[in-house]
Amino acid sequence: MSEITLVIDGVECRASKGETILQVARKNDIYIPTLCWMEGLTPIGSCRMCVVEVAGNAKLLTACTTPAENNMQVSTKTEKLTNYRRQILELLFAGRNHFCMFCSQTGDCELQRLAIEHGMDNVRYPFLYETFHNDASDPNIQIDHNRCILCLRCIRVCAEKVGAHTLDLEKRGWGTNITADLGKKLGESDSCVSCGACAQVCPTGTITLRDFVYRGRRHDCDDQVESICPLCSLGCRIKAYVRTGSVVRVEGISGDSPDGGQLCHMGRWWLPKSTERERLSVPMIRSGSSFREASWEEAIALVAEKMKPALKDDKAGALVSELSTDEELTVISSFFRDTLEMKKMDGFYGNMLRGFVRGLKPFADQGVRPFTGAHNILKSDAIVVVEADPQEETPVAASYIRVSTVIERAKLINVSAGKNPFEGITDSDHRTTKKGMLSLLIALRKAVEGAEEDVSPEVKETAAILRNAKKPVVVIGSKLAEEDPRLVTEAVNLAVASKAFFEDGLGVVPMLRASNSLGALNTITGENDWVSDGQLDFLYVLSTGMVSEDKRSLEAMTRARFVVVHTPFMVHPLVNMADVLLPAPAWFERSGHYCTLEGERRRMNLVTAPVGNMKGLSVIMKEIAGKLGVEMQKASAAPCENVYEAKAPSDAARTVDSTLFAKEVR
Amino acid sequence: MTIFRSHVLICGGTGCTSSGAAEVIGSFKQELARRKLDGEVLVVPTGCHGMCEMGPIVVVYPEGTFYCKVTASDIPEIVEEHIYKGRPVQRLMYEGPGGMSALPHYKDIPFYGKQHRIALANCGYINPENIDEYIARGGYEALGKAITSMTPAQVIDEVKASGLRGRGGGGFPTGLKWSFCAAAQGDKKYVICNADEGDPGAFMDRSILEGDPHSVIEGMMLGGYAMGADEGYVYCRAEYPLAIERLKHAITVAEGYGLLGDNIMNSSFSFHLHIKEGAGAFVCGEETALMGSIEGRRGMPRPRPPFPANSGLWGHPTNINNVETWANIPQIVGNGGEWYASMGTEKSKGTKVFALTGKVKHTGLVEVPMGITLREIIFDIGGGILDDKKFKAVQIGGPSGGCLTEEHLETPVSYESLTALGAIMGSGGLVVMDEDNCMVDVAKFFLEFTQKESCGKCVPCREGTKHMLLLLEKITEGKGTMEDLAMLEELAHMVRDMSLCGLGQTAPNPVLTTLRYFKEEYLAHIRDKRCPAGACTALLEYTIIQDLCKKCGICAKNCPVHCIPGDRKSGYLIETDKCIRCGTCFEKCPFGAIEKK
């Protein structure tokens, strides 16, 4: 990393070889106007706004693409450059429909801002009044081509970060247009994953999201809070926009991060739209087929009254969402497990997590960390997807897989009993049945290790790919863990045999689904699946109300005699099961930590203060404890950060004999 | 091996083929067979001879008798008189200018006399589908010499010594360019031949590929050897199906001879050549867009740096040269760089192939030593202006180039001298214009082309050329103002300075040079609403010269919009506001009584 020095607008700047003039300028707080450039995306130098004059070079160079050289003398704001930039802006305004008064993006538009900065009070070129089409075919994302300045940011983010490459250009010259899937309208596209990254990066009012346009104009928002998405295990960084006390828009944070600031449809839509749901704001007690409002005192007293006898008979249980924060999970486990010594505690994803824990345990016992940060998929050169559908389970992980395969040319191998989620871009596709999965995984591993007999040509080919790969990764679907932990062990065996060793752990990415599956492991995940059988007299349910409950949990709730549901929203059928409803803060009213699949613990920040008659979780538990006549014990659960620890480097891992582990029926 | 007493070379290039050369070749073979002369006389379909105006061309050896505008029906006479009886056919020979007597021999014809064919050395002499003929004229000797007795660095030294500069238009010193790629880090390197030749009217590269494909193949292999590349691509526009066919055939045959592929000539040097067809985009002649196209992406240029020599095709060091540049390499390596440098001027060595078109008597392909004057090319080689009209301007370099006027005719053709005049050498297109060409219309024509071909990536080219074209249309329709002229010039400078690639950067050149040398024409269009050359139809007025009018009524009868009222007694009058300027009346009048101005 050699150091160089250059002068920009008379200011001496230090830089590293390889940095562009724009990067150096930004580091030194020297402003150069840009339009098509965006941090994290490949610079293309097409808008020409960032042109600079370099002494000794007759040509004007774009700062975003030109590498800085030692002793360069750069001028960024000469009269000639300013004149030319102004002409570029005027040409853009004259070319398509940029009448700000009727555009939803006014005030938020980078083209408008640049025009104001450059004093564009008139346009010398005739307005061409050409009509391009307004694509409203997609239910969520609208593309008004009349506003497009062809900065190509949407194309780049969709190709380079989301990996879908849905958008690209059609035609050429003046009639060039963004199009989906080589000539379709966006709503007809097969490859679009509806993540909305295109709208996030669009500098003008071309690509907009119907739900958040106008009302969610960033310019008009009172507050912007950086937080993380509390839904899936990746924990993508988000920015929540607040207007008059309500979350009106959620975006990712564009930049240099591996995910490029993309979100999935859940983070981008479910989070802000949840504010429209009916809130549970006061405790409610069942009265016939509906509920009546109650005070906290009455509600807590009733909860304690029903809990006491059930505890004695070991017929009390707690079902907790793995979307809870570390802090919430610690409180819950310290109350139920440490204080009440209640065995029957579990999470909604309990079976899946038990499958993963048991499957990964032999390797954790070797001292290695049996998984790697999900973004390392981008560094992989061979990815094996085992019974997973990442676009469903952890959408941005699917983006990593697509980008790694299509752009970085990694090999992609699918092993499944169901469909091939990456049909069209896989190099090998192994289909089997549920019963045949174990032997297939064993056969693949043996072939990688060198076995030659009874090896089918497809398995041989895949084994060769994995042997030659320098950084293979195995993605394990949640369905596999639910089915049989031995399958998980064999999938990890395959990774070990292929030498999938990363610095932070084994080259394994488990589809853990919930945002705090890792945090739940030490706290609320039960020893066994008591939920599926048994009749409970008392069941406490803590749900964030953001993800629908699964069949197992709902059936358990139906069977239980007395159900307490602690949740923020009046969502059905969850609240229908309840005898007592306790209001919980919604995602935007909570803060806390999550142990994410990206390999680090991240903090969710409070966006708006809780409304209604809210009580904190630890206060509620303390009051119930008081009514039960017990004192709250300190949490004994190990901090969830332990889950990232490793005593040995990943290449110390050895394969294990999965037959030694009997298949435990849940 | 059969020895033939006579070789009959018939041009099979695209130009002559479209004039019926295929029938001529077929008919000749048939006639020879019928007269049982096919064992003594060989018919050789060759590449382009250059004098495309006069095609189909037939040259009979050993005499070197040159026949032009030959049709299939002439064949029996040629065979009977010339082949059989030894009496050349006078009427089919080339007639010199100014009523000179028929010139039978190649070397006597002024069109060829002043040419010095190096890149085109084999075009017109060999059958491009017969590798033995290429080899017989010294082909693949340079490759053998290089592989067996020269180091890669020595090959580059010869190219440097030759002074060869990029013939595609850039004029960058080829040897220097090769040394960049040779020095670049990386085990995998590529060489590319840019055969996209998109300039309208240019066909130099096409003729070389059709007429002598092995010269390009050998040149690329020499380049691969010199720079450490084992793979090459020829990017050829899809509109050249014959060139692609000849190239494919040449590659297959060369591979069969062990002259291409693995372990060439049993050495450790291997080289594989692929063809990638273009798909109708002029912008793909720009090197970074070309590479994007080969990679399977949309053909749009990328900013440089990084330069292809360091990061080109799929990120590997790549050297791209034009067809003509590659075609010169075998002779340079074979005869030595100094031999090539002995021709031309101090800074522009060697020869250049030009496509001489427009209002000259002999349009076609010419190869001349650098330093020859424009006057010599246009008047001596080209035979002067068609119909002996007055020379007005010559456009050099196609849509990227500029116009030069009468005062520049003595200019020696070289990179520096043309740049000094605000023009560029370009790929070699020369369009000669006479008094009937309107320079504003010429600028508009080229801008229409570049506007259509603009890829749309950068704002100056995409939007700027659009507005420039609108302004030119306004001016040629008589609706232009002086403010429009100022805006046109302002836009031209901005588009030139701000565009991302060569297409946009050079698109304003025709406008800028015509503004520089033909300002009065622009002013006439704006102030007087008049086109001095009489080309801009919107500004033309057709009137009946009453003194000459015989009141025959033919004009009125033929007028498609019936705008000539009158009768045979009182005469006729053209209603100018209804007139659509189709020119039918002008052409039909038997007495020349209609004038247009």
PDB file of C-alpha atoms in Angstrom, chain B residues 293-518:
ATOM      1  CA  SER B 293     -18.829  -6.783 -26.640  1.00  0.00           C
ATOM      2  CA  ILE B 294     -16.435  -9.734 -26.809  1.00  0.00           C
ATOM      3  CA  GLU B 295     -17.078 -10.314 -23.104  1.00  0.00           C
ATOM      4  CA  GLY B 296     -20.764 -10.660 -23.900  1.00  0.00           C
ATOM      5  CA  ARG B 297     -21.798  -7.345 -22.431  1.00  0.00           C
ATOM      6  CA  ARG B 298     -23.539  -4.380 -23.955  1.00  0.00           C
ATOM      7  CA  GLY B 299     -21.016  -2.558 -26.110  1.00  0.00           C
ATOM      8  CA  MET B 300     -20.469   0.645 -24.156  1.00  0.00           C
ATOM      9  CA  PRO B 301     -17.069   2.281 -23.627  1.00  0.00           C
ATOM     10  CA  ARG B 302     -15.338   2.290 -20.245  1.00  0.00           C
ATOM     11  CA  PRO B 303     -13.296   5.150 -18.882  1.00  0.00           C
ATOM     12  CA  ARG B 304      -9.539   4.805 -19.255  1.00  0.00           C
ATOM     13  CA  PRO B 305      -7.379   4.415 -17.152  1.00  0.00           C
ATOM     14  CA  PRO B 306      -7.077   1.465 -16.775  1.00  0.00           C
ATOM     15  CA  PHE B 307      -5.752   1.026 -20.310  1.00  0.00           C
ATOM     16  CA  PRO B 308      -6.222  -2.255 -22.185  1.00  0.00           C
ATOM     17  CA  ALA B 309      -2.479  -2.910 -22.138  1.00  0.00           C
ATOM     18  CA  ASN B 310      -2.758  -3.406 -18.384  1.00  0.00           C
ATOM     19  CA  SER B 311      -6.345  -4.460 -17.955  1.00  0.00           C
ATOM     20  CA  GLY B 312      -8.274  -5.364 -21.064  1.00  0.00           C
ATOM     21  CA  LEU B 313     -10.241  -8.426 -22.064  1.00  0.00           C
ATOM     22  CA  TRP B 314     -11.589 -10.051 -18.876  1.00  0.00           C
ATOM     23  CA  GLY B 315      -9.118  -7.913 -16.949  1.00  0.00           C
ATOM     24  CA  HIS B 316      -6.052  -9.301 -18.755  1.00  0.00           C
ATOM     25  CA  PRO B 317      -3.404  -7.264 -20.608  1.00  0.00           C
ATOM     26  CA  THR B 318      -4.647  -6.831 -24.145  1.00  0.00           C
ATOM     27  CA  ASN B 319      -3.280  -5.241 -27.303  1.00  0.00           C
ATOM     28  CA  ILE B 320      -5.743  -3.998 -29.900  1.00  0.00           C
ATOM     29  CA  ASN B 321      -4.749  -2.953 -33.391  1.00  0.00           C
ATOM     30  CA  ASN B 322      -6.563  -2.206 -36.606  1.00  0.00           C
ATOM     31  CA  VAL B 323      -6.689  -4.650 -39.543  1.00  0.00           C
ATOM     32  CA  GLU B 324      -4.365  -2.570 -41.691  1.00  0.00           C
ATOM     33  CA  THR B 325      -1.846  -2.246 -38.879  1.00  0.00           C
ATOM     34  CA  TRP B 326      -1.730  -6.027 -38.419  1.00  0.00           C
ATOM     35  CA  ALA B 327      -1.501  -6.576 -42.179  1.00  0.00           C
ATOM     36  CA  ASN B 328       1.719  -4.558 -42.338  1.00  0.00           C
ATOM     37  CA  ILE B 329       3.458  -6.519 -39.590  1.00  0.00           C
ATOM     38  CA  PRO B 330       4.602  -9.624 -41.557  1.00  0.00           C
ATOM     39  CA  GLN B 331       6.424  -7.530 -44.124  1.00  0.00           C
ATOM     40  CA  ILE B 332       7.940  -5.311 -41.440  1.00  0.00           C
ATOM     41  CA  VAL B 333       9.276  -8.270 -39.516  1.00  0.00           C
ATOM     42  CA  GLY B 334      10.318 -10.010 -42.713  1.00  0.00           C
ATOM     43  CA  ASN B 335      12.009  -7.090 -44.463  1.00  0.00           C
ATOM     44  CA  GLY B 336      13.060  -5.225 -41.313  1.00  0.00           C
ATOM     45  CA  GLY B 337      11.715  -2.079 -39.739  1.00  0.00           C
ATOM     46  CA  GLU B 338      14.166   0.147 -41.589  1.00  0.00           C
ATOM     47  CA  TRP B 339      12.767  -0.927 -44.921  1.00  0.00           C
ATOM     48  CA  TYR B 340       9.319   0.321 -43.876  1.00  0.00           C
ATOM     49  CA  ALA B 341      10.796   3.509 -42.396  1.00  0.00           C
ATOM     50  CA  SER B 342      12.463   4.317 -45.695  1.00  0.00           C
ATOM     51  CA  MET B 343       9.019   5.322 -46.980  1.00  0.00           C
ATOM     52  CA  GLY B 344       6.887   8.179 -45.811  1.00  0.00           C
ATOM     53  CA  THR B 345       7.727  11.327 -43.900  1.00  0.00           C
ATOM     54  CA  GLU B 346       9.846  11.875 -40.815  1.00  0.00           C
ATOM     55  CA  LYS B 347       7.078  11.237 -38.287  1.00  0.00           C
ATOM     56  CA  SER B 348       4.640   9.249 -40.424  1.00  0.00           C
ATOM     57  CA  LYS B 349       6.384   6.251 -41.901  1.00  0.00           C
ATOM     58  CA  GLY B 350       5.262   3.765 -44.460  1.00  0.00           C
ATOM     59  CA  THR B 351       2.060   3.764 -46.509  1.00  0.00           C
ATOM     60  CA  LYS B 352      -1.633   4.235 -45.853  1.00  0.00           C
ATOM     61  CA  VAL B 353      -4.655   2.719 -47.512  1.00  0.00           C
ATOM     62  CA  PHE B 354      -7.347   5.217 -48.375  1.00  0.00           C
ATOM     63  CA  ALA B 355     -10.887   4.667 -49.588  1.00  0.00           C
ATOM     64  CA  LEU B 356     -11.204   7.376 -52.191  1.00  0.00           C
ATOM     65  CA  THR B 357     -14.879   8.152 -52.699  1.00  0.00           C
ATOM     66  CA  GLY B 358     -17.185  10.972 -53.586  1.00  0.00           C
ATOM     67  CA  LYS B 359     -17.006  13.197 -56.644  1.00  0.00           C
ATOM     68  CA  VAL B 360     -13.856  11.745 -58.206  1.00  0.00           C
ATOM     69  CA  LYS B 361     -13.627   9.955 -61.490  1.00  0.00           C
ATOM     70  CA  HIS B 362     -11.989   6.864 -60.044  1.00  0.00           C
ATOM     71  CA  THR B 363     -13.385   5.850 -56.714  1.00  0.00           C
ATOM     72  CA  GLY B 364     -11.799   2.914 -55.042  1.00  0.00           C
ATOM     73  CA  LEU B 365      -9.072   1.720 -52.760  1.00  0.00           C
ATOM     74  CA  VAL B 366      -5.596   3.234 -52.967  1.00  0.00           C
ATOM     75  CA  GLU B 367      -2.449   2.697 -50.947  1.00  0.00           C
ATOM     76  CA  VAL B 368       0.023   5.542 -51.038  1.00  0.00           C
ATOM     77  CA  PRO B 369       3.258   6.443 -49.269  1.00  0.00           C
ATOM     78  CA  MET B 370       2.862   8.983 -46.484  1.00  0.00           C
ATOM     79  CA  GLY B 371       3.848  12.402 -47.647  1.00  0.00           C
ATOM     80  CA  ILE B 372       2.009  12.261 -50.944  1.00  0.00           C
ATOM     81  CA  THR B 373      -0.098  15.378 -51.387  1.00  0.00           C
ATOM     82  CA  LEU B 374      -3.862  15.478 -51.398  1.00  0.00           C
ATOM     83  CA  ARG B 375      -3.721  16.897 -54.910  1.00  0.00           C
ATOM     84  CA  GLU B 376      -1.833  13.850 -56.147  1.00  0.00           C
ATOM     85  CA  ILE B 377      -4.313  11.493 -54.569  1.00  0.00           C
ATOM     86  CA  ILE B 378      -7.404  13.280 -55.800  1.00  0.00           C
ATOM     87  CA  PHE B 379      -6.279  14.407 -59.209  1.00  0.00           C
ATOM     88  CA  ASP B 380      -3.502  12.061 -60.335  1.00  0.00           C
ATOM     89  CA  ILE B 381      -4.723   8.872 -58.820  1.00  0.00           C
ATOM     90  CA  GLY B 382      -8.386   9.735 -58.589  1.00  0.00           C
ATOM     91  CA  GLY B 383      -8.482  11.252 -62.026  1.00  0.00           C
ATOM     92  CA  GLY B 384      -9.855  14.571 -60.913  1.00  0.00           C
ATOM     93  CA  ILE B 385     -13.376  15.745 -60.195  1.00  0.00           C
ATOM     94  CA  LEU B 386     -16.276  13.918 -61.766  1.00  0.00           C
ATOM     95  CA  ASP B 387     -17.760  15.685 -64.786  1.00  0.00           C
ATOM     96  CA  ASP B 388     -14.834  18.123 -64.475  1.00  0.00           C
ATOM     97  CA  LYS B 389     -16.687  20.171 -61.896  1.00  0.00           C
ATOM     98  CA  LYS B 390     -14.928  22.376 -59.384  1.00  0.00           C
ATOM     99  CA  PHE B 391     -13.234  20.871 -56.320  1.00  0.00           C
ATOM    100  CA  LYS B 392     -14.707  22.215 -53.110  1.00  0.00           C
ATOM    101  CA  ALA B 393     -13.514  20.165 -50.156  1.00  0.00           C
ATOM    102  CA  VAL B 394     -12.283  16.778 -49.083  1.00  0.00           C
ATOM    103  CA  GLN B 395     -13.568  15.111 -45.909  1.00  0.00           C
ATOM    104  CA  ILE B 396     -10.916  13.002 -44.226  1.00  0.00           C
ATOM    105  CA  GLY B 397     -11.539  10.544 -41.412  1.00  0.00           C
ATOM    106  CA  GLY B 398     -15.218   9.903 -41.748  1.00  0.00           C
ATOM    107  CA  PRO B 399     -17.641  11.049 -39.055  1.00  0.00           C
ATOM    108  CA  SER B 400     -14.700  11.711 -36.735  1.00  0.00           C
ATOM    109  CA  GLY B 401     -12.811  13.767 -39.214  1.00  0.00           C
ATOM    110  CA  GLY B 402     -12.734  17.180 -40.754  1.00  0.00           C
ATOM    111  CA  CYS B 403     -12.976  18.948 -44.073  1.00  0.00           C
ATOM    112  CA  LEU B 404     -10.096  20.508 -45.921  1.00  0.00           C
ATOM    113  CA  THR B 405     -10.355  23.013 -48.730  1.00  0.00           C
ATOM    114  CA  GLU B 406      -8.626  23.914 -51.982  1.00  0.00           C
ATOM    115  CA  GLU B 407      -5.903  25.836 -50.197  1.00  0.00           C
ATOM    116  CA  HIS B 408      -4.892  22.641 -48.464  1.00  0.00           C
ATOM    117  CA  LEU B 409      -4.504  20.504 -51.564  1.00  0.00           C
ATOM    118  CA  GLU B 410      -0.729  20.742 -51.433  1.00  0.00           C
ATOM    119  CA  THR B 411      -0.723  19.337 -47.901  1.00  0.00           C
ATOM    120  CA  PRO B 412       1.384  16.199 -47.651  1.00  0.00           C
ATOM    121  CA  VAL B 413      -0.697  13.501 -46.100  1.00  0.00           C
ATOM    122  CA  SER B 414       0.715  12.651 -42.679  1.00  0.00           C
ATOM    123  CA  TYR B 415      -0.565  12.497 -39.117  1.00  0.00           C
ATOM    124  CA  GLU B 416       1.057  15.749 -38.023  1.00  0.00           C
ATOM    125  CA  SER B 417       0.218  17.827 -41.051  1.00  0.00           C
ATOM    126  CA  LEU B 418      -3.450  16.896 -40.904  1.00  0.00           C
ATOM    127  CA  THR B 419      -3.738  17.448 -37.156  1.00  0.00           C
ATOM    128  CA  ALA B 420      -2.212  20.896 -37.588  1.00  0.00           C
ATOM    129  CA  LEU B 421      -5.059  21.751 -39.935  1.00  0.00           C
ATOM    130  CA  GLY B 422      -7.708  20.591 -37.498  1.00  0.00           C
ATOM    131  CA  ALA B 423      -8.390  17.384 -39.380  1.00  0.00           C
ATOM    132  CA  ILE B 424      -7.401  13.811 -38.632  1.00  0.00           C
ATOM    133  CA  MET B 425      -6.079  10.930 -40.716  1.00  0.00           C
ATOM    134  CA  GLY B 426      -8.775   8.679 -39.368  1.00  0.00           C
ATOM    135  CA  SER B 427      -9.047   5.171 -40.747  1.00  0.00           C
ATOM    136  CA  GLY B 428      -8.548   6.392 -44.291  1.00  0.00           C
ATOM    137  CA  GLY B 429     -11.872   7.493 -45.639  1.00  0.00           C
ATOM    138  CA  LEU B 430     -11.525  10.308 -48.189  1.00  0.00           C
ATOM    139  CA  VAL B 431     -14.718  11.860 -49.496  1.00  0.00           C
ATOM    140  CA  VAL B 432     -14.194  14.367 -52.277  1.00  0.00           C
ATOM    141  CA  MET B 433     -16.761  17.109 -52.667  1.00  0.00           C
ATOM    142  CA  ASP B 434     -17.557  19.490 -55.449  1.00  0.00           C
ATOM    143  CA  GLU B 435     -19.494  22.717 -55.896  1.00  0.00           C
ATOM    144  CA  ASP B 436     -22.800  20.836 -55.637  1.00  0.00           C
ATOM    145  CA  ASN B 437     -22.096  19.660 -52.099  1.00  0.00           C
ATOM    146  CA  CYS B 438     -23.411  21.817 -49.300  1.00  0.00           C
ATOM    147  CA  MET B 439     -20.966  21.807 -46.383  1.00  0.00           C
ATOM    148  CA  VAL B 440     -23.694  22.413 -43.832  1.00  0.00           C
ATOM    149  CA  ASP B 441     -25.525  19.410 -45.243  1.00  0.00           C
ATOM    150  CA  VAL B 442     -22.305  17.402 -45.020  1.00  0.00           C
ATOM    151  CA  ALA B 443     -21.928  18.288 -41.351  1.00  0.00           C
ATOM    152  CA  LYS B 444     -25.554  17.335 -40.798  1.00  0.00           C
ATOM    153  CA  PHE B 445     -25.055  14.010 -42.565  1.00  0.00           C
ATOM    154  CA  PHE B 446     -22.171  13.015 -40.332  1.00  0.00           C
ATOM    155  CA  LEU B 447     -23.910  14.195 -37.209  1.00  0.00           C
ATOM    156  CA  GLU B 448     -27.008  12.170 -38.134  1.00  0.00           C
ATOM    157  CA  PHE B 449     -24.718   9.171 -38.227  1.00  0.00           C
ATOM    158  CA  THR B 450     -22.994   9.767 -34.908  1.00  0.00           C
ATOM    159  CA  GLN B 451     -26.289  10.619 -33.212  1.00  0.00           C
ATOM    160  CA  LYS B 452     -27.766   7.320 -34.335  1.00  0.00           C
ATOM    161  CA  GLU B 453     -24.694   5.414 -33.241  1.00  0.00           C
ATOM    162  CA  SER B 454     -24.207   7.092 -29.874  1.00  0.00           C
ATOM    163  CA  CYS B 455     -24.394   4.403 -27.205  1.00  0.00           C
ATOM    164  CA  GLY B 456     -26.218   6.688 -24.757  1.00  0.00           C
ATOM    165  CA  LYS B 457     -23.934   6.290 -21.769  1.00  0.00           C
ATOM    166  CA  CYS B 458     -22.590   9.792 -21.297  1.00  0.00           C
ATOM    167  CA  VAL B 459     -24.614  12.989 -21.255  1.00  0.00           C
ATOM    168  CA  PRO B 460     -22.567  15.184 -23.641  1.00  0.00           C
ATOM    169  CA  CYS B 461     -22.738  12.725 -26.528  1.00  0.00           C
ATOM    170  CA  ARG B 462     -26.242  11.413 -25.914  1.00  0.00           C
ATOM    171  CA  GLU B 463     -27.929  14.763 -25.403  1.00  0.00           C
ATOM    172  CA  GLY B 464     -25.385  17.158 -26.878  1.00  0.00           C
ATOM    173  CA  THR B 465     -25.235  15.642 -30.343  1.00  0.00           C
ATOM    174  CA  LYS B 466     -29.030  15.480 -30.358  1.00  0.00           C
ATOM    175  CA  HIS B 467     -29.243  19.231 -29.908  1.00  0.00           C
ATOM    176  CA  MET B 468     -26.450  19.835 -32.397  1.00  0.00           C
ATOM    177  CA  LEU B 469     -28.355  17.833 -34.975  1.00  0.00           C
ATOM    178  CA  LEU B 470     -31.576  19.731 -34.261  1.00  0.00           C
ATOM    179  CA  LEU B 471     -29.725  22.988 -34.794  1.00  0.00           C
ATOM    180  CA  LEU B 472     -28.262  21.808 -38.090  1.00  0.00           C
ATOM    181  CA  GLU B 473     -31.683  20.661 -39.228  1.00  0.00           C
ATOM    182  CA  LYS B 474     -33.043  24.076 -38.351  1.00  0.00           C
ATOM    183  CA  ILE B 475     -30.306  25.771 -40.313  1.00  0.00           C
ATOM    184  CA  THR B 476     -30.673  23.580 -43.398  1.00  0.00           C
ATOM    185  CA  GLU B 477     -34.411  24.177 -43.365  1.00  0.00           C
ATOM    186  CA  GLY B 478     -33.881  27.896 -43.439  1.00  0.00           C
ATOM    187  CA  LYS B 479     -35.107  28.425 -39.880  1.00  0.00           C
ATOM    188  CA  GLY B 480     -31.742  29.018 -38.229  1.00  0.00           C
ATOM    189  CA  THR B 481     -30.715  32.146 -36.373  1.00  0.00           C
ATOM    190  CA  MET B 482     -27.357  33.627 -35.439  1.00  0.00           C
ATOM    191  CA  GLU B 483     -28.013  32.541 -31.842  1.00  0.00           C
ATOM    192  CA  ASP B 484     -28.416  28.996 -33.121  1.00  0.00           C
ATOM    193  CA  LEU B 485     -25.022  29.235 -34.770  1.00  0.00           C
ATOM    194  CA  ALA B 486     -23.425  30.407 -31.536  1.00  0.00           C
ATOM    195  CA  MET B 487     -25.116  27.618 -29.581  1.00  0.00           C
ATOM    196  CA  LEU B 488     -23.971  25.077 -32.174  1.00  0.00           C
ATOM    197  CA  GLU B 489     -20.378  26.120 -31.775  1.00  0.00           C
ATOM    198  CA  GLU B 490     -20.622  26.221 -27.976  1.00  0.00           C
ATOM    199  CA  LEU B 491     -22.147  22.740 -27.888  1.00  0.00           C
ATOM    200  CA  ALA B 492     -19.508  21.455 -30.299  1.00  0.00           C
ATOM    201  CA  HIS B 493     -16.724  22.470 -27.954  1.00  0.00           C
ATOM    202  CA  MET B 494     -18.435  21.039 -24.905  1.00  0.00           C
ATOM    203  CA  VAL B 495     -19.231  17.703 -26.551  1.00  0.00           C
ATOM    204  CA  ARG B 496     -15.665  17.436 -27.792  1.00  0.00           C
ATOM    205  CA  ASP B 497     -14.128  18.164 -24.400  1.00  0.00           C
ATOM    206  CA  MET B 498     -16.559  16.312 -22.174  1.00  0.00           C
ATOM    207  CA  SER B 499     -17.487  13.078 -23.939  1.00  0.00           C
ATOM    208  CA  LEU B 500     -16.396   9.784 -22.484  1.00  0.00           C
ATOM    209  CA  CYS B 501     -15.099   8.131 -25.650  1.00  0.00           C
ATOM    210  CA  GLY B 502     -13.785   8.872 -29.094  1.00  0.00           C
ATOM    211  CA  LEU B 503     -17.207   8.747 -30.714  1.00  0.00           C
ATOM    212  CA  GLY B 504     -18.478  11.734 -28.777  1.00  0.00           C
ATOM    213  CA  GLN B 505     -15.114  13.446 -28.632  1.00  0.00           C
ATOM    214  CA  THR B 506     -14.810  13.499 -32.409  1.00  0.00           C
ATOM    215  CA  ALA B 507     -18.466  13.799 -33.390  1.00  0.00           C
ATOM    216  CA  PRO B 508     -18.267  17.606 -33.456  1.00  0.00           C
ATOM    217  CA  ASN B 509     -15.254  17.593 -35.819  1.00  0.00           C
ATOM    218  CA  PRO B 510     -17.224  17.853 -39.067  1.00  0.00           C
ATOM    219  CA  VAL B 511     -19.146  20.762 -37.552  1.00  0.00           C
ATOM    220  CA  LEU B 512     -16.046  22.506 -36.233  1.00  0.00           C
ATOM    221  CA  THR B 513     -14.055  22.180 -39.446  1.00  0.00           C
ATOM    222  CA  THR B 514     -16.904  23.263 -41.691  1.00  0.00           C
ATOM    223  CA  LEU B 515     -17.493  26.239 -39.395  1.00  0.00           C
ATOM    224  CA  ARG B 516     -13.816  27.062 -39.632  1.00  0.00           C
ATOM    225  CA  TYR B 517     -13.470  26.883 -43.408  1.00  0.00           C
ATOM    226  CA  PHE B 518     -16.992  27.371 -44.731  1.00  0.00           C
TER     227      PHE B 518
END
